[in-house]
Structure formats: structure tokens, C-alpha cells
Short mmCIF file of C-alpha atoms in Angstrom, two decimals:
data_model
loop_
_atom_site.label_atom_id
_atom_site.label_comp_id
_atom_site.label_asym_id
_atom_site.label_seq_id
_atom_site.Cartn_x
_atom_site.Cartn_y
_atom_site.Cartn_z
CA MET A 1 238.39 203.68 188.40
CA ILE A 2 234.77 204.90 188.37
CA GLY A 3 235.73 207.69 185.98
CA LEU A 4 237.31 205.20 183.57
CA LEU A 5 234.23 202.99 183.76
CA VAL A 6 231.91 205.90 182.99
CA THR A 7 234.13 207.04 180.12
CA GLY A 8 234.23 203.49 178.76
CA PHE A 9 230.44 203.19 178.78
CA TYR A 10 230.00 206.49 176.95
CA ALA A 11 232.67 205.53 174.39
CA MET A 12 230.99 202.17 173.80
CA GLY A 13 227.65 203.95 173.54
CA ILE A 14 228.96 206.21 170.77
CA ILE A 15 230.51 203.28 168.89
CA MET A 16 227.35 201.20 169.18
CA ALA A 17 225.19 204.20 168.20
CA LEU A 18 227.14 204.47 164.95
CA HIS A 19 226.68 200.74 164.40
CA ALA A 20 222.93 201.02 165.08
CA ALA A 21 222.57 203.95 162.70
CA LEU A 22 224.22 201.95 159.92
CA THR A 23 222.69 198.51 160.46
CA THR A 24 219.28 198.71 162.18
CA ARG A 25 216.56 197.61 159.76
CA THR A 26 214.07 200.41 160.37
CA SER A 27 214.57 204.15 160.71
CA THR A 28 212.51 204.28 163.93
CA GLY A 29 214.61 201.49 165.43
CA ALA A 30 217.82 203.22 164.40
CA VAL A 31 216.73 206.51 166.00
CA ALA A 32 215.60 204.78 169.20
CA TRP A 33 218.83 202.83 169.63
CA THR A 34 221.06 205.78 168.71
CA LEU A 35 219.42 208.15 171.20
CA SER A 36 219.37 205.62 174.03
CA LEU A 37 222.99 204.53 173.47
CA VAL A 38 224.23 208.12 173.57
CA THR A 39 222.06 209.35 176.46
CA MET A 40 221.69 206.20 178.61
CA PRO A 41 224.76 204.06 177.87
CA PHE A 42 224.71 202.23 181.23
CA VAL A 43 221.37 200.64 180.31
CA ALA A 44 221.51 200.73 176.52
CA VAL A 45 225.02 199.29 175.95
CA PRO A 46 224.34 195.88 177.53
CA ALA A 47 220.83 195.87 176.04
CA TYR A 48 222.18 196.55 172.55
CA ALA A 49 224.84 193.87 172.94
CA VAL A 50 222.06 191.29 173.40
CA PHE A 51 219.08 192.73 171.52
CA GLY A 52 220.72 194.94 168.92
CA ARG A 53 221.65 192.19 166.47
CA ASN A 54 219.25 191.49 163.62
CA GLN A 55 221.44 188.93 161.85
CA PHE A 56 222.43 185.51 163.15
CA GLU A 57 226.17 185.28 162.61
CA GLY A 58 228.41 182.31 162.05
CA MET A 59 226.36 179.90 159.95
CA ALA A 60 228.07 180.80 156.69
CA ASP A 61 231.46 180.27 158.30
CA ALA A 62 230.30 176.94 159.73
CA TYR A 63 229.22 175.87 156.26
CA GLU A 64 232.57 176.83 154.75
CA GLU A 65 234.43 174.76 157.34
CA ARG A 66 233.11 171.57 155.74
CA ALA A 67 231.79 172.73 152.39
CA ASN A 68 233.54 169.84 150.65
CA GLU A 69 231.29 167.44 152.60
CA ILE A 70 228.11 169.50 152.63
CA ASP A 71 228.02 170.40 148.92
CA PRO A 72 227.77 166.74 147.77
CA ILE A 73 224.85 166.23 150.17
CA LEU A 74 223.03 169.25 148.74
CA ASP A 75 223.80 168.29 145.13
CA GLY A 76 222.67 164.72 145.72
CA TYR A 77 219.51 165.88 147.47
CA ARG A 78 218.55 168.08 144.53
CA GLU A 79 219.22 165.34 141.99
CA LEU A 80 217.26 162.71 143.88
CA LEU A 81 214.26 165.01 144.38
CA GLY A 82 214.31 166.11 140.73
CA PRO A 83 211.76 163.56 139.46
CA TRP A 84 209.28 164.62 142.13
CA THR A 85 209.66 168.38 141.74
CA VAL A 86 206.61 170.21 140.39
CA PRO A 87 207.41 172.24 137.23
CA ARG A 88 207.04 175.97 137.71
CA SER A 89 204.45 176.09 134.93
CA GLU A 90 202.14 173.88 137.05
CA ALA A 91 202.72 175.63 140.37
CA PRO A 92 200.64 178.43 141.95
CA SER A 93 201.30 182.04 140.98
CA TRP A 94 203.26 182.80 144.15
CA TYR A 95 205.55 179.81 143.71
CA ASN A 96 208.47 181.49 141.93
CA VAL A 97 208.89 183.90 144.83
CA VAL A 98 208.46 181.38 147.64
CA HIS A 99 210.64 178.80 145.91
CA GLN A 100 213.54 181.27 145.99
CA LEU A 101 212.85 182.13 149.63
CA ALA A 102 212.63 178.50 150.74
CA GLU A 103 215.45 177.19 148.54
CA PHE A 104 213.26 174.07 148.35
CA GLY A 105 210.88 173.08 145.57
CA LEU A 106 207.27 171.97 145.59
CA VAL A 107 207.34 168.16 145.39
CA ARG A 108 204.77 165.50 144.52
CA GLY A 109 204.18 162.01 145.83
CA ASN A 110 203.26 162.94 149.40
CA THR A 111 200.40 162.24 151.73
CA VAL A 112 199.66 164.73 154.50
CA GLU A 113 197.63 163.99 157.62
CA LEU A 114 196.11 166.86 159.57
CA LEU A 115 196.68 166.35 163.30
CA ILE A 116 194.34 168.43 165.44
CA ASN A 117 195.41 168.97 169.06
CA GLY A 118 197.90 167.21 171.28
CA GLU A 119 196.53 163.70 171.67
CA ALA A 120 196.34 163.12 167.92
CA THR A 121 199.76 164.72 167.34
CA PHE A 122 201.75 162.86 169.95
CA ASP A 123 199.96 159.55 169.40
CA SER A 124 201.10 159.85 165.78
CA ILE A 125 204.66 160.91 166.66
CA LEU A 126 205.08 158.17 169.28
CA ARG A 127 203.82 155.53 166.83
CA GLY A 128 206.31 156.82 164.28
CA ILE A 129 209.14 156.65 166.81
CA ALA A 130 208.22 153.06 167.70
CA GLU A 131 208.40 152.08 164.01
CA ALA A 132 211.82 153.68 163.40
CA GLU A 133 214.39 151.28 161.96
CA ARG A 134 217.44 153.44 161.17
CA TYR A 135 217.27 156.88 162.77
CA ILE A 136 215.10 159.50 164.44
CA LEU A 137 215.69 163.27 164.19
CA PHE A 138 213.80 165.00 166.99
CA GLN A 139 213.88 168.80 167.29
CA PHE A 140 211.64 170.96 169.47
CA TYR A 141 211.82 174.49 170.78
CA MET A 142 210.45 173.40 174.16
CA ILE A 143 210.86 170.05 175.90
CA HIS A 144 209.59 169.65 179.46
CA ASP A 145 210.50 167.05 182.05
CA ASP A 146 206.85 166.17 182.75
CA GLY A 147 204.45 163.38 181.88
CA LEU A 148 204.57 163.84 178.10
CA GLY A 149 208.28 164.64 178.19
CA ARG A 150 209.01 161.39 179.99
CA ARG A 151 206.83 159.39 177.58
CA VAL A 152 208.80 160.85 174.70
CA LYS A 153 212.13 160.23 176.45
CA ASP A 154 211.24 156.61 177.15
CA ALA A 155 210.12 156.04 173.55
CA LEU A 156 213.31 157.52 172.15
CA ALA A 157 215.44 155.60 174.65
CA GLU A 158 213.80 152.30 173.70
CA ARG A 159 214.68 152.84 170.04
CA ALA A 160 218.22 153.98 170.88
CA ARG A 161 218.81 150.82 172.91
CA ALA A 162 217.51 148.81 169.94
CA GLY A 163 220.29 150.25 167.78
CA VAL A 164 218.39 153.11 166.12
CA LYS A 165 220.37 156.37 165.87
CA VAL A 166 218.50 159.04 167.81
CA MET A 167 219.39 162.76 167.71
CA VAL A 168 217.58 165.31 169.89
CA LEU A 169 217.96 169.08 169.50
CA TYR A 170 216.33 171.71 171.71
CA ASP A 171 216.43 175.48 172.24
CA GLU A 172 218.12 176.74 175.41
CA VAL A 173 215.49 179.38 176.16
CA GLY A 174 212.44 177.33 175.26
CA SER A 175 213.75 174.35 177.23
CA SER A 176 215.34 176.33 180.05
CA ARG A 177 213.55 174.21 182.67
CA LEU A 178 214.80 170.93 181.20
CA THR A 179 216.57 169.07 184.02
CA GLU A 180 220.08 167.67 184.00
CA ALA A 181 218.64 164.31 185.08
CA TYR A 182 216.43 164.23 181.99
CA LEU A 183 219.39 164.89 179.70
CA ALA A 184 221.54 162.36 181.54
CA ASP A 185 218.86 159.69 181.07
CA MET A 186 218.86 160.36 177.33
CA GLN A 187 222.62 160.19 177.06
CA ALA A 188 222.76 157.00 179.14
CA ALA A 189 220.36 155.39 176.66
CA GLY A 190 222.67 156.26 173.76
CA ILE A 191 220.71 159.27 172.51
CA GLN A 192 222.76 162.12 171.02
CA VAL A 193 221.35 165.29 172.50
CA SER A 194 222.35 168.94 172.11
CA SER A 195 221.05 172.45 172.65
CA PHE A 196 221.07 174.81 169.66
CA LYS A 197 223.98 176.92 170.98
CA PRO A 198 223.33 180.27 169.27
CA ASN A 199 226.35 181.97 170.88
CA GLN A 200 229.06 179.72 169.46
CA GLY A 201 232.15 181.56 168.26
CA VAL A 202 234.27 184.32 169.72
CA GLY A 203 232.23 187.11 168.14
CA ASN A 204 228.85 185.58 169.02
CA ARG A 205 228.97 185.53 172.82
CA PHE A 206 226.07 187.98 173.06
CA GLN A 207 224.05 186.30 170.29
CA LEU A 208 221.33 185.42 172.80
CA ASN A 209 218.23 187.05 171.34
CA PHE A 210 217.68 184.43 168.64
CA ARG A 211 215.51 181.36 169.20
CA ASN A 212 215.23 178.11 167.31
CA HIS A 213 211.44 177.91 167.42
CA ARG A 214 211.12 174.92 165.08
CA LYS A 215 209.22 171.73 166.01
CA MET A 216 210.09 168.83 163.71
CA VAL A 217 210.53 165.07 163.72
CA VAL A 218 211.88 162.81 160.95
CA VAL A 219 211.91 159.01 161.00
CA ASP A 220 214.13 157.11 158.54
CA GLY A 221 213.90 159.89 155.93
CA ARG A 222 210.39 158.72 155.02
CA THR A 223 208.06 160.39 157.51
CA ALA A 224 208.10 163.85 159.07
CA TRP A 225 206.04 165.90 161.50
CA VAL A 226 205.85 169.72 161.53
CA GLY A 227 203.59 172.10 163.44
CA GLY A 228 202.89 174.17 166.51
CA HIS A 229 203.14 171.66 169.36
CA ASN A 230 205.99 171.51 171.83
CA VAL A 231 206.71 168.63 174.21
CA GLY A 232 204.85 169.38 177.43
CA ASP A 233 201.73 168.38 179.32
CA GLU A 234 200.03 171.69 178.53
CA TYR A 235 199.98 170.66 174.85
CA LEU A 236 197.77 167.74 175.86
CA GLY A 237 195.39 170.14 177.57
CA LEU A 238 196.59 169.29 181.09
CA ASP A 239 197.34 172.84 182.24
CA PRO A 240 194.23 174.06 184.12
CA ASP A 241 195.01 177.71 183.33
CA PHE A 242 195.06 177.22 179.55
CA SER A 243 193.09 174.05 178.93
CA PRO A 244 191.85 173.01 176.46
CA TRP A 245 194.99 173.75 174.45
CA ARG A 246 194.30 174.32 170.75
CA ASP A 247 197.11 173.42 168.35
CA THR A 248 197.80 171.78 164.99
CA HIS A 249 200.52 169.61 163.47
CA VAL A 250 200.86 167.66 160.22
CA LYS A 251 202.35 164.27 159.44
CA ILE A 252 204.05 164.11 156.03
CA GLU A 253 204.99 160.92 154.22
CA GLY A 254 206.87 161.14 150.94
CA PRO A 255 209.65 163.16 149.30
CA ALA A 256 208.88 166.31 151.31
CA ALA A 257 210.13 164.50 154.42
CA ILE A 258 213.62 164.84 152.95
CA GLN A 259 213.21 168.64 153.02
CA VAL A 260 212.34 168.52 156.73
CA GLN A 261 215.37 166.28 157.22
CA LEU A 262 217.70 168.76 155.55
CA THR A 263 216.30 171.56 157.73
CA ILE A 264 217.04 169.57 160.90
CA LEU A 265 220.46 168.51 159.60
CA TRP A 266 221.54 172.11 159.09
CA ASP A 267 220.46 173.05 162.64
CA TRP A 268 222.15 169.94 164.04
CA TYR A 269 225.36 170.71 162.17
CA TRP A 270 225.43 174.25 163.56
CA ALA A 271 224.97 172.96 167.11
CA THR A 272 227.38 170.01 166.98
CA ARG A 273 229.49 170.35 163.80
CA GLU A 274 228.48 166.75 163.05
CA LEU A 275 227.16 165.44 159.73
CA PRO A 276 225.42 162.14 160.45
CA GLU A 277 224.84 159.61 157.67
CA LEU A 278 221.19 159.81 156.61
CA VAL A 279 218.98 158.39 153.87
CA TRP A 280 218.51 160.89 151.03
CA THR A 281 216.59 158.74 148.54
CA PRO A 282 212.94 159.94 148.52
CA THR A 283 210.21 157.41 149.28
CA PRO A 284 207.06 158.47 147.40
CA VAL A 285 203.71 157.27 148.69
CA THR A 286 201.80 154.91 146.40
CA ASN A 287 198.48 156.30 145.14
CA ALA A 288 199.10 159.70 146.76
CA ASP A 289 200.16 162.89 145.08
CA GLN A 290 199.75 165.82 147.44
CA GLN A 291 202.15 168.65 146.65
CA VAL A 292 204.24 169.90 149.58
CA MET A 293 207.07 172.37 150.10
CA ILE A 294 208.91 172.94 153.36
CA LEU A 295 209.67 176.59 154.12
CA PRO A 296 212.43 177.15 156.70
CA THR A 297 213.09 180.78 157.62
CA ALA A 298 215.85 182.24 159.78
CA PRO A 299 217.54 185.59 160.58
CA ILE A 300 220.27 184.94 158.02
CA GLY A 301 220.84 187.10 154.97
CA HIS A 302 219.35 190.48 154.15
CA LEU A 303 215.92 189.17 153.04
CA GLU A 304 213.21 188.86 155.70
CA LYS A 305 211.98 185.54 154.37
CA ALA A 306 209.13 184.91 156.79
CA SER A 307 207.52 188.29 156.21
CA LEU A 308 208.04 188.02 152.46
CA PHE A 309 206.40 184.58 152.39
CA PHE A 310 203.25 185.89 154.05
CA VAL A 311 203.17 189.01 151.87
CA SER A 312 203.48 186.93 148.68
CA ALA A 313 200.84 184.40 149.76
CA LEU A 314 198.40 187.07 150.91
CA SER A 315 198.94 189.09 147.75
CA ALA A 316 198.14 186.04 145.59
CA ALA A 317 194.82 185.33 147.32
CA ARG A 318 191.71 185.90 145.23
CA GLU A 319 188.90 184.33 147.26
CA ARG A 320 189.92 183.60 150.83
CA ILE A 321 192.53 184.27 153.53
CA TRP A 322 191.90 182.51 156.82
CA LEU A 323 194.64 182.87 159.43
CA SER A 324 195.08 181.48 162.93
CA ALA A 325 197.84 182.58 165.30
CA PRO A 326 198.11 183.25 169.04
CA TYR A 327 200.02 186.49 168.50
CA PHE A 328 198.75 188.95 165.88
CA VAL A 329 201.40 191.66 165.71
CA PRO A 330 202.08 191.95 161.94
CA ASP A 331 204.61 194.24 160.33
CA GLU A 332 203.74 197.07 157.96
CA ALA A 333 204.16 195.00 154.78
CA VAL A 334 201.81 192.27 156.01
CA MET A 335 199.30 194.89 157.15
CA LYS A 336 199.23 196.40 153.67
CA ALA A 337 198.86 192.95 152.08
CA LEU A 338 195.84 192.29 154.31
CA GLN A 339 194.36 195.69 153.50
CA LEU A 340 194.78 195.16 149.76
CA ALA A 341 193.28 191.68 149.96
CA ALA A 342 190.22 193.01 151.75
CA LEU A 343 189.87 195.80 149.19
CA ARG A 344 189.98 193.15 146.41
CA GLY A 345 186.98 191.50 148.02
CA VAL A 346 188.87 188.56 149.52
CA ASP A 347 187.18 186.86 152.49
CA VAL A 348 189.72 187.67 155.24
CA ARG A 349 189.22 186.07 158.64
CA ILE A 350 191.72 186.09 161.48
CA ILE A 351 191.34 184.08 164.67
CA THR A 352 193.58 184.56 167.67
CA THR A 353 193.46 183.51 171.28
CA GLY A 354 190.93 184.89 173.73
CA LYS A 355 192.97 183.57 176.67
CA PRO A 356 196.43 185.23 176.64
CA ASP A 357 199.68 183.82 177.98
CA SER A 358 201.39 187.19 177.47
CA TRP A 359 199.42 190.35 178.17
CA PRO A 360 201.72 192.76 176.27
CA VAL A 361 201.47 190.68 173.07
CA TYR A 362 197.74 190.12 173.59
CA LEU A 363 197.05 193.84 174.04
CA ALA A 364 199.31 194.89 171.16
CA ALA A 365 197.17 192.82 168.77
CA PHE A 366 194.20 195.12 169.32
CA HIS A 367 196.13 198.06 167.87
CA TYR A 368 196.51 196.18 164.58
CA ILE A 369 192.94 194.91 164.66
CA GLU A 370 191.73 198.50 165.05
CA GLU A 371 193.99 199.63 162.19
CA LEU A 372 192.25 197.09 159.93
CA ARG A 373 188.76 198.33 160.73
CA GLY A 374 186.27 199.31 158.03
CA LEU A 375 187.55 196.77 155.49
CA GLY A 376 185.21 193.88 156.19
CA ILE A 377 187.93 191.75 157.79
CA ARG A 378 186.45 189.44 160.41
CA PHE A 379 188.31 188.88 163.68
CA TYR A 380 187.67 186.16 166.25
CA ALA A 381 188.86 185.40 169.79
CA TYR A 382 189.01 181.67 170.52
CA GLN A 383 187.27 181.05 173.85
CA PRO A 384 187.56 177.49 175.22
CA GLY A 385 191.29 177.67 175.97
CA PHE A 386 194.63 178.91 174.66
CA LEU A 387 194.90 178.92 170.86
CA HIS A 388 198.53 178.24 169.88
CA GLU A 389 198.26 176.95 166.29
CA LYS A 390 199.95 178.77 163.40
CA VAL A 391 198.01 177.88 160.25
CA ALA A 392 196.70 179.54 157.11
CA LEU A 393 194.26 178.71 154.33
CA ILE A 394 194.56 180.61 151.05
CA ASP A 395 191.73 180.23 148.51
CA ASP A 396 190.67 176.60 148.01
CA ARG A 397 194.00 174.89 147.46
CA ILE A 398 196.85 176.33 149.52
CA SER A 399 197.42 175.57 153.20
CA SER A 400 200.23 176.31 155.62
CA VAL A 401 200.92 174.61 158.95
CA GLY A 402 204.02 175.55 160.89
CA THR A 403 205.68 177.45 163.70
CA HIS A 404 205.47 181.10 162.57
CA ASN A 405 203.63 183.51 164.83
CA PHE A 406 202.40 186.78 163.36
CA ASP A 407 204.96 188.89 165.20
CA ASN A 408 208.35 190.51 164.86
CA ARG A 409 210.18 187.66 166.58
CA SER A 410 208.93 185.05 164.11
CA PHE A 411 209.38 187.35 161.13
CA ARG A 412 212.91 188.47 161.98
CA LEU A 413 214.57 186.79 164.97
CA ASN A 414 213.50 183.15 165.14
CA PHE A 415 214.40 180.04 163.23
CA GLU A 416 210.98 178.88 162.00
CA VAL A 417 209.54 176.32 159.59
CA ALA A 418 206.24 175.71 157.80
CA ALA A 419 204.79 173.02 155.60
CA VAL A 420 203.05 174.51 152.57
CA ILE A 421 200.52 172.07 151.11
CA VAL A 422 198.94 172.57 147.69
CA ASP A 423 195.97 170.23 147.54
CA GLU A 424 192.20 170.79 147.38
CA GLY A 425 191.34 167.78 149.53
CA PHE A 426 193.65 168.88 152.32
CA ALA A 427 192.33 172.46 152.03
CA GLN A 428 188.81 171.12 152.62
CA GLN A 429 190.01 169.52 155.86
CA MET A 430 191.58 172.82 156.87
CA GLU A 431 188.32 174.62 156.07
CA ALA A 432 186.37 172.26 158.33
CA MET A 433 188.92 172.79 161.11
CA PHE A 434 188.69 176.57 160.79
CA GLU A 435 184.89 176.48 160.79
CA GLN A 436 184.91 174.53 164.02
CA ASP A 437 187.30 177.05 165.57
CA PHE A 438 185.11 179.96 164.44
CA ASP A 439 182.15 178.24 166.11
CA HIS A 440 184.09 178.25 169.39
CA ALA A 441 185.16 181.89 169.14
CA GLU A 442 183.65 185.29 169.83
CA PRO A 443 183.72 187.95 167.09
CA ILE A 444 185.88 191.01 167.73
CA ASP A 445 184.39 194.26 166.44
CA PRO A 446 187.24 196.62 165.49
CA GLU A 447 184.82 199.55 165.42
CA SER A 448 183.97 199.14 169.11
CA LEU A 449 187.52 199.12 170.45
CA GLU A 450 187.64 202.90 170.83
CA ASP A 451 184.75 202.63 173.31
CA ARG A 452 186.77 200.54 175.76
CA PRO A 453 188.10 202.11 179.00
CA LEU A 454 190.99 204.56 178.85
CA TRP A 455 193.29 202.29 180.88
CA TRP A 456 192.71 199.47 178.40
CA ARG A 457 193.38 201.65 175.34
CA LEU A 458 196.51 203.05 177.00
CA GLY A 459 197.72 199.49 177.60
CA VAL A 460 197.14 198.67 173.94
CA LYS A 461 199.17 201.66 172.75
CA LEU A 462 202.04 201.06 175.17
CA SER A 463 202.14 197.37 174.23
CA ARG A 464 202.20 198.31 170.57
CA LEU A 465 205.33 200.41 171.16
CA ALA A 466 207.05 197.33 172.57
CA ALA A 467 205.88 195.12 169.68
CA PRO A 468 209.27 195.07 167.88
CA VAL A 469 210.95 193.40 170.86
CA LEU A 470 208.10 191.22 172.12
#
């Protein structure tokens, strides 16, 4: 029996090694998987079954199951948004690329409110929930059964009992501590609730390494919220180890809310195979004309959309690139885009957290910071608490607020979303927010990193080797 088991592991190792050699995205990854699968199959075979996939399978098949119902929704959505779509001739230079990546267009008639930190964000979301008349779409990577979680649950339950359709979607890993009692309370109130269920389907049982990292809310197809916050007390700055928590969301009113709605609908359909009736007629905001495009990215298809979005935006910058992210572990293409921008004379500033929640990711960042030395790029470590926001400001007109971290998981493994706003007034608000964050941060000197202790530099290099799976 033992002999058969050993033979089986080695046979599976050889089969998986061939698969890795043919499908792994990078040559270094292919070599690493191939060698480990052949030489250490008892460890590598189960690891490859879970971590070896770089494509989320099954969504295309799910679409085909009900294409006759989904296609009219998509066609109607495009027709209804047509009058509000910005012509390509009036859009920024990067638009043609990003438009194809997003599969959404830049639309007018919106107003966008910048929501800085948890109190402002959840006060806004809870007010929006209370005003819902027809439906609420509520999707978060992480929902906790704590003070904020219960406030949200009670608000959603009140609307559900009033006859409003309420749908809640969460990620199994992000919300792994969500209690059965919490879910039962939602269901008892008439709320439809589901996890994302990445491993649906006979061939997807080991499809466990993908996360739905999106954080979105839509009310009645008119108003949407997108950003970095999850539902938990720490996002209100109530965790003593990470307080004050620094994060950013946006509230969007107007036609772009329909794009957020379609993003949630597609995730909801995957999880439940349900297509709820929703409002698809855009509601433009009177006397407002901010241009917005929603950019959902996912590990589907051969294009790495998240990485390509950042490369295209960074490559288009002529005056300024200001970035904020808790995890700065960029891929090679983004690194080159940052290097080229700095060489063009662009003002590149990157702020990350000075208080880590993950030491391997925190240490790995210093490898990339050191690689960008000598180019005039300014780096900052935010000091008061944990910096979790994922935002960008390009030149004086283009802003991005969303869920993408600057790491391999967000670029290649997660379902993510960002709101791209093209508006000078909003960019000025973003500039003021960044300036305040810089004032609360300490500069990082890339030139001095080589003077740090040997144990620290060794930790940086070892963490960098693990960056692709962090």
C-alpha cells in the first residue's frame, strides 16, 4: 500500500510538472514548480493543486449556461449608458487601452465624494442603506461580527423587513471568522446572503487560492461606494494595535453606479446562479459632470489586467505619480514603468505603511524600494497607524480609488475593482489628502538601506523570494 502511495505521488508530480512547465506564467515560476514537483512530490503535489492555478476556471461556462438571459442585460446596459459615454477623442491618452481592459467606458454625469477614513465611509454607506427603496447590493471581502458588523447587519435587516431586496456577498477567506449566528440573523430578516464559492464545479475543488477582494455597495442603481474599507471595528480605528486606521473610499452618484452594479451582479451570479431584477436606467446627477470609469480586474483570461492598468497609467504620466498602498511588491513591468516615469522627470512619490500587519510583505517592499534608488523617487512610511488605502493620483486630472494592492495577489490572483475618476476638482481633493498623509509620514531613504543590519537585509531578501505567493 505504501509503495503504491509513493508511486502515485511521484506519477502525479511528473504530470503536474509537465502542466507547470506549459502553463506557469513566468520562467522562474515554471522552473521552481517543475523541480519541486519532481523532487519533493509529497509536499509539492498538494501545494500545486491549491497554489499552482493562475486562472480562475468556470466563469465562462457559467455565463454560457444562461447567455440568452445575460446577453440582453449587457446589450441593454450598453445602449442605456451610450448617451453618457465620453467619446474617445475627448478621453485621456491611456483611455483606449484601459477601456478595453475594463470593458466599461468612461461616463459623464456623475458626482464623486471622497470619503477619508472609516467614520466618514460607513456614515455615508449607512445613510445610503437607510434611504434604499428598491434594493441594496452589498459586497465585501471581509465582514466581521463585531460592533460595526452588527450595525451594518441591523441596517440591512431593517430595510429587508421594509420590503427592500437586500443581497450580501462575502469572501470565504476574508470573512472566515463570520459566525453562523450572524448569517442566520441576516437570513431570518429576509436578506439573501452568500459566500463567493470559488471552488464550484467538479474540476474546481482545489480552486482555493483566489480571493474576491472587492468592497462595493449599490443602492437602487443610483448610488455606489467603492474603496479600501472592509466591515470591521478596526476600520473605524478601534484596534489598539493598528489605530488610527488610514483608509479611503468614494461615493459615486450617477451613471457609473450602473457599472459597479454590473460588477456585483456578475460576482453574485457566479456564487448563486441567480439573476435578480435590477434597475439599469442611468440616473445622471443634475449640475454635475465628473467622468468616472469602473475597472474590475480578475484572474480570468490571458491578460493580466490589473498590472496592465497600472503600467498604462504610469506610462501616460507627464507631471506626477503619487501612489498609496499598504503592500508595495510590484512586478517587473510596473517597476520599469516607475523607472521610466522618474527618468522622464515625473514627480513620483510612494507612501506605504510604517506599521505592518504582515512582516514578510512589509520586508519584501524594501527590496523594491532599494531597486528604485538613485532616480529621485520619494518614499514615505505612514506613522500614526496602519495605512490600508489603495489610491493613486496621476498628473492633475486622473485619480484612482479601489481595492488593488501593489502585489502579485492583487495583480494576478484576486478579484479587484477600482473607480477611475477624471476630474480636476476631485484631483485637487486627492492632492490635499496625499499632502496630509505625507505630513504624517517619515521619508525612506533607499540609499541608506544597505547600511541596515545583516539580519534585516537577509529578511528583506528572503521575503522578496516569497513575494509571488504572498
